[in-house]
Amino acid sequence: MTREQAVQRHRELAEQIRRHDYLYYVLGQPEISDEAYDALYHELVELEKKFPELITPDSPTQRVGGQPLEEFRHVEHAVPMLSLDNTYSESELLEFVERVTRALRCPFVPMVVEPKIDGVSISCRYEKGVFVQAATRGDGRVGDDVTQNVRTIRSLPLRLLLASPPEVLEVRGEVYFPLEAFRKVNEERIRAGEPPFANPRNAAAGTLKQLDPRIVASRPLAIVFYAAGQIRGLSIRTQRQWLEFLGKAGLPRPERFWFCQNKEELLLAVRELDQLRPALPYETDGAVIKVDDWTLRERLGQTAKAPRWAIAYKYGSAKARTRLRSVTFQVGRTGTITPVAEMDPVFLGGTIVSRATLHNFDEIRRKGIRIGDYVFVQKAGEVIPEVVGVDVAARNGTEKEIVPPEQCPVCGEKLQWEGIFLRCPNLNCPAQLKRLLMHFAQRRAMDIEGLGEKLADQLVDTGLVQDVADLYTLQMRDLLRLERMGEKSARNLLEAIAKSKKQDAARLIFALGIPHVGETLAQELCRHFGNLNRLAQASLEELQAVPNVGEIVAHSLYRYFRDPKNRRRLERLKEYGVNFQCLERRLPVGPLSGKTVVITGTLSEPREEIARKIEAAGGRVASTVSRRTDWLIVGENPGSKLQEARRLGIPVMTEQELRRMLS
């Protein structure tokens, strides 16, 4: 074969393989058998071996992944990747429509409804039809360059199926783990003795951030596009036209989308999508509603966080039906007994679920749950499985009542009722102590790095720690007796424990795990009393004089510091040199002085960092929205706090707006 013949044959093979990839991976309509496809691919590989100069970045053979990277480099987006405002109710969706029509001064603006795909946001750049770069959303302005990893995704064309491609085309969408592939991969991992992935989105995100592209190539990720970034050499006027263009270019797009010309059609489309969700190949948690006309979008503009011409409508949590086989009882950090449903495994929200919280015995009675019932399960906040109802019609008479235990399932102590909660009163109960140790050592408390769940279990099970104060008596020889504890790890842990003695007393107050006392209240108590000794001696009246301390919290503090075991714990901590003084009694002065701030949603940096910046500006960070809240800081995917803030008329601020205020 001459070189001219090789060039011609290489072009033919590459075009055929690209077309068959599109038919198979995007449309799901293969025209040839796997054997015929493999023959074409093998011929291309052999041709490139004989003529290596024919290998190009967009060749179908270049998907296997290159050498591992040391780190991801950063990429600045030519057009910022914004997030979307969310709503959970049809009434708020119609309010969005009203805002749009009012701004544009027209009765209704045609809109497009698309599935809200629960994947990893991605931006892919094509130059003259050839794939050149892929980047994650990052903070919306700068993302990670994941080009090598995205190149391995078979549904992504490395060259657009266009005779005259635009000069520059940035397409945006989601990388996802197809649900059927996710199930198979998890089954293989379980058979191999490896832990299964938690859910498809986490699996996709973790895979995409692998530094070795060969690992990415071994996992069946997929991609779908729906939005545009930078475009040069192409004129698009509407979202419908854009989605049609994606199909012509060979780019995966949503299976279904709806064009709506009035409010009734819009609501019908949103409801129809909800019914179709189980049949889609990817996880969806809602619908995205967009103004169809791109010119009108420009007129509507955007905020610092989100476009004004689009909104995400979130559906309620998915439910699954399964059988409750038994109930076990867990002991929490403060001794509260939580009943847990042990169920037949069921697929829910992307994971296999076999356990779910029943919250408390009052909830069990209210819902009428019995052992042997077929129950409905959903994920509270899309994370924690909970039993939300019973299929009473499926009962056959063999179901049994759930009886509260009389003794602690861990230490055997007689349990006590406190209102609707059943508690173990033994402060030295091993289960409580393990959870208290982890709470005590966490970053926001005493910040003892290296003291995690497994080490806490070992310290308690071996008897080395029978109270949190025992941490300060540990020595090298004690730690070296533990499993998987080397000399370096033991030294690091002892240094972290020694360092924790100098922490502010506010951190110690929070670390003690006093019921109803969170991080912010601990800081207020510390500033009010000046040191832990004065707080421990305070009367009920003195405690109730502290801002944000009500009767319940005051009694909780009073009881804690009057308990002989707790008083002995404090004496020992002081004896071992743990700081009891409030190191900073004055509130910083700044733009948020005297303001109470609540945070919700996913932010561009850890929530603790945002909270520290707010406090440094004089603000107070609270955990729940109330009439005392001055601002709600909203990140991506906010929860019910946003709805409560809107109900109470609390001002809402984006992370970008907060930054501007603080600067």
JSON list of C-alpha atoms in Angstrom, two decimals, residues 371-456:
[
{"chain": "A", "resi": 371, "resn": "ILE", "atom": "CA", "xyz": [-41.84, -5.34, 61.57]},
{"chain": "A", "resi": 372, "resn": "GLY", "atom": "CA", "xyz": [-42.77, -7.28, 58.44]},
{"chain": "A", "resi": 373, "resn": "ASP", "atom": "CA", "xyz": [-44.45, -4.27, 56.78]},
{"chain": "A", "resi": 374, "resn": "TYR", "atom": "CA", "xyz": [-43.80, -3.22, 53.20]},
{"chain": "A", "resi": 375, "resn": "VAL", "atom": "CA", "xyz": [-42.55, 0.32, 53.67]},
{"chain": "A", "resi": 376, "resn": "PHE", "atom": "CA", "xyz": [-41.78, 3.31, 51.47]},
{"chain": "A", "resi": 377, "resn": "VAL", "atom": "CA", "xyz": [-38.26, 4.72, 51.73]},
{"chain": "A", "resi": 378, "resn": "GLN", "atom": "CA", "xyz": [-36.81, 8.01, 50.50]},
{"chain": "A", "resi": 379, "resn": "LYS", "atom": "CA", "xyz": [-33.58, 9.93, 51.07]},
{"chain": "A", "resi": 380, "resn": "ALA", "atom": "CA", "xyz": [-33.90, 12.81, 53.49]},
{"chain": "A", "resi": 381, "resn": "GLY", "atom": "CA", "xyz": [-32.13, 15.76, 51.90]},
{"chain": "A", "resi": 382, "resn": "GLU", "atom": "CA", "xyz": [-31.21, 13.35, 49.05]},
{"chain": "A", "resi": 383, "resn": "VAL", "atom": "CA", "xyz": [-28.67, 11.70, 51.40]},
{"chain": "A", "resi": 384, "resn": "ILE", "atom": "CA", "xyz": [-30.00, 9.83, 54.47]},
{"chain": "A", "resi": 385, "resn": "PRO", "atom": "CA", "xyz": [-32.52, 7.01, 53.82]},
{"chain": "A", "resi": 386, "resn": "GLU", "atom": "CA", "xyz": [-35.66, 7.27, 55.95]},
{"chain": "A", "resi": 387, "resn": "VAL", "atom": "CA", "xyz": [-38.92, 5.32, 56.17]},
{"chain": "A", "resi": 388, "resn": "VAL", "atom": "CA", "xyz": [-41.74, 7.69, 55.22]},
{"chain": "A", "resi": 389, "resn": "GLY", "atom": "CA", "xyz": [-44.79, 5.43, 55.05]},
{"chain": "A", "resi": 390, "resn": "VAL", "atom": "CA", "xyz": [-46.37, 1.97, 55.10]},
{"chain": "A", "resi": 391, "resn": "ASP", "atom": "CA", "xyz": [-48.18, -0.01, 52.41]},
{"chain": "A", "resi": 392, "resn": "VAL", "atom": "CA", "xyz": [-51.04, -0.99, 54.73]},
{"chain": "A", "resi": 393, "resn": "ALA", "atom": "CA", "xyz": [-52.87, -2.84, 51.94]},
{"chain": "A", "resi": 394, "resn": "ALA", "atom": "CA", "xyz": [-50.00, -5.36, 51.73]},
{"chain": "A", "resi": 395, "resn": "ARG", "atom": "CA", "xyz": [-50.36, -6.53, 55.35]},
{"chain": "A", "resi": 396, "resn": "ASN", "atom": "CA", "xyz": [-51.18, -10.22, 55.97]},
{"chain": "A", "resi": 397, "resn": "GLY", "atom": "CA", "xyz": [-51.52, -10.26, 59.78]},
{"chain": "A", "resi": 398, "resn": "THR", "atom": "CA", "xyz": [-48.02, -11.54, 60.59]},
{"chain": "A", "resi": 399, "resn": "GLU", "atom": "CA", "xyz": [-46.59, -8.06, 61.20]},
{"chain": "A", "resi": 400, "resn": "LYS", "atom": "CA", "xyz": [-45.23, -7.34, 64.70]},
{"chain": "A", "resi": 401, "resn": "GLU", "atom": "CA", "xyz": [-45.20, -4.18, 66.81]},
{"chain": "A", "resi": 402, "resn": "ILE", "atom": "CA", "xyz": [-41.85, -2.43, 67.29]},
{"chain": "A", "resi": 403, "resn": "VAL", "atom": "CA", "xyz": [-41.14, -2.49, 71.04]},
{"chain": "A", "resi": 404, "resn": "PRO", "atom": "CA", "xyz": [-38.68, 0.04, 72.53]},
{"chain": "A", "resi": 405, "resn": "PRO", "atom": "CA", "xyz": [-35.76, -1.62, 74.36]},
{"chain": "A", "resi": 406, "resn": "GLU", "atom": "CA", "xyz": [-35.54, -1.32, 78.15]},
{"chain": "A", "resi": 407, "resn": "GLN", "atom": "CA", "xyz": [-31.74, -1.53, 78.33]},
{"chain": "A", "resi": 408, "resn": "CYS", "atom": "CA", "xyz": [-28.96, 0.08, 76.30]},
{"chain": "A", "resi": 409, "resn": "PRO", "atom": "CA", "xyz": [-27.99, -2.31, 73.49]},
{"chain": "A", "resi": 410, "resn": "VAL", "atom": "CA", "xyz": [-24.30, -1.49, 74.09]},
{"chain": "A", "resi": 411, "resn": "CYS", "atom": "CA", "xyz": [-23.67, -1.07, 77.81]},
{"chain": "A", "resi": 412, "resn": "GLY", "atom": "CA", "xyz": [-26.83, -2.63, 79.31]},
{"chain": "A", "resi": 413, "resn": "GLU", "atom": "CA", "xyz": [-27.75, 0.48, 81.36]},
{"chain": "A", "resi": 414, "resn": "LYS", "atom": "CA", "xyz": [-31.49, 0.97, 82.03]},
{"chain": "A", "resi": 415, "resn": "LEU", "atom": "CA", "xyz": [-32.83, 3.45, 79.48]},
{"chain": "A", "resi": 416, "resn": "GLN", "atom": "CA", "xyz": [-34.76, 6.61, 80.41]},
{"chain": "A", "resi": 417, "resn": "TRP", "atom": "CA", "xyz": [-37.46, 8.54, 78.55]},
{"chain": "A", "resi": 418, "resn": "GLU", "atom": "CA", "xyz": [-36.94, 12.26, 77.96]},
{"chain": "A", "resi": 419, "resn": "GLY", "atom": "CA", "xyz": [-40.04, 13.43, 76.15]},
{"chain": "A", "resi": 420, "resn": "ILE", "atom": "CA", "xyz": [-40.29, 11.48, 72.90]},
{"chain": "A", "resi": 421, "resn": "PHE", "atom": "CA", "xyz": [-36.63, 10.40, 73.10]},
{"chain": "A", "resi": 422, "resn": "LEU", "atom": "CA", "xyz": [-35.24, 7.30, 74.76]},
{"chain": "A", "resi": 423, "resn": "ARG", "atom": "CA", "xyz": [-31.73, 7.83, 76.18]},
{"chain": "A", "resi": 424, "resn": "CYS", "atom": "CA", "xyz": [-28.93, 5.86, 77.77]},
{"chain": "A", "resi": 425, "resn": "PRO", "atom": "CA", "xyz": [-27.92, 7.82, 80.93]},
{"chain": "A", "resi": 426, "resn": "ASN", "atom": "CA", "xyz": [-24.47, 6.17, 81.14]},
{"chain": "A", "resi": 427, "resn": "LEU", "atom": "CA", "xyz": [-21.98, 8.83, 80.04]},
{"chain": "A", "resi": 428, "resn": "ASN", "atom": "CA", "xyz": [-19.30, 6.13, 79.92]},
{"chain": "A", "resi": 429, "resn": "CYS", "atom": "CA", "xyz": [-21.29, 3.97, 77.51]},
{"chain": "A", "resi": 430, "resn": "PRO", "atom": "CA", "xyz": [-18.75, 2.81, 74.88]},
{"chain": "A", "resi": 431, "resn": "ALA", "atom": "CA", "xyz": [-21.04, 3.77, 71.98]},
{"chain": "A", "resi": 432, "resn": "GLN", "atom": "CA", "xyz": [-21.50, 7.31, 73.31]},
{"chain": "A", "resi": 433, "resn": "LEU", "atom": "CA", "xyz": [-17.83, 7.63, 74.10]},
{"chain": "A", "resi": 434, "resn": "LYS", "atom": "CA", "xyz": [-16.74, 6.62, 70.57]},
{"chain": "A", "resi": 435, "resn": "ARG", "atom": "CA", "xyz": [-18.99, 9.23, 68.99]},
{"chain": "A", "resi": 436, "resn": "LEU", "atom": "CA", "xyz": [-17.98, 11.84, 71.57]},
{"chain": "A", "resi": 437, "resn": "LEU", "atom": "CA", "xyz": [-14.30, 11.20, 70.80]},
{"chain": "A", "resi": 438, "resn": "MET", "atom": "CA", "xyz": [-14.89, 11.80, 67.08]},
{"chain": "A", "resi": 439, "resn": "HIS", "atom": "CA", "xyz": [-16.88, 14.96, 67.89]},
{"chain": "A", "resi": 440, "resn": "PHE", "atom": "CA", "xyz": [-14.21, 16.16, 70.33]},
{"chain": "A", "resi": 441, "resn": "ALA", "atom": "CA", "xyz": [-11.43, 15.67, 67.76]},
{"chain": "A", "resi": 442, "resn": "GLN", "atom": "CA", "xyz": [-13.17, 17.18, 64.72]},
{"chain": "A", "resi": 443, "resn": "ARG", "atom": "CA", "xyz": [-11.66, 20.17, 62.96]},
{"chain": "A", "resi": 444, "resn": "ARG", "atom": "CA", "xyz": [-14.21, 22.70, 64.27]},
{"chain": "A", "resi": 445, "resn": "ALA", "atom": "CA", "xyz": [-13.74, 21.44, 67.85]},
{"chain": "A", "resi": 446, "resn": "MET", "atom": "CA", "xyz": [-10.27, 20.52, 69.23]},
{"chain": "A", "resi": 447, "resn": "ASP", "atom": "CA", "xyz": [-8.86, 19.78, 65.76]},
{"chain": "A", "resi": 448, "resn": "ILE", "atom": "CA", "xyz": [-6.98, 16.56, 66.59]},
{"chain": "A", "resi": 449, "resn": "GLU", "atom": "CA", "xyz": [-5.93, 15.40, 63.14]},
{"chain": "A", "resi": 450, "resn": "GLY", "atom": "CA", "xyz": [-5.70, 11.62, 62.69]},
{"chain": "A", "resi": 451, "resn": "LEU", "atom": "CA", "xyz": [-8.36, 10.69, 65.27]},
{"chain": "A", "resi": 452, "resn": "GLY", "atom": "CA", "xyz": [-11.05, 9.17, 63.06]},
{"chain": "A", "resi": 453, "resn": "GLU", "atom": "CA", "xyz": [-13.73, 6.53, 63.50]},
{"chain": "A", "resi": 454, "resn": "LYS", "atom": "CA", "xyz": [-11.47, 3.45, 63.36]},
{"chain": "A", "resi": 455, "resn": "LEU", "atom": "CA", "xyz": [-8.97, 4.85, 65.83]},
{"chain": "A", "resi": 456, "resn": "ALA", "atom": "CA", "xyz": [-11.76, 5.98, 68.20]}
]
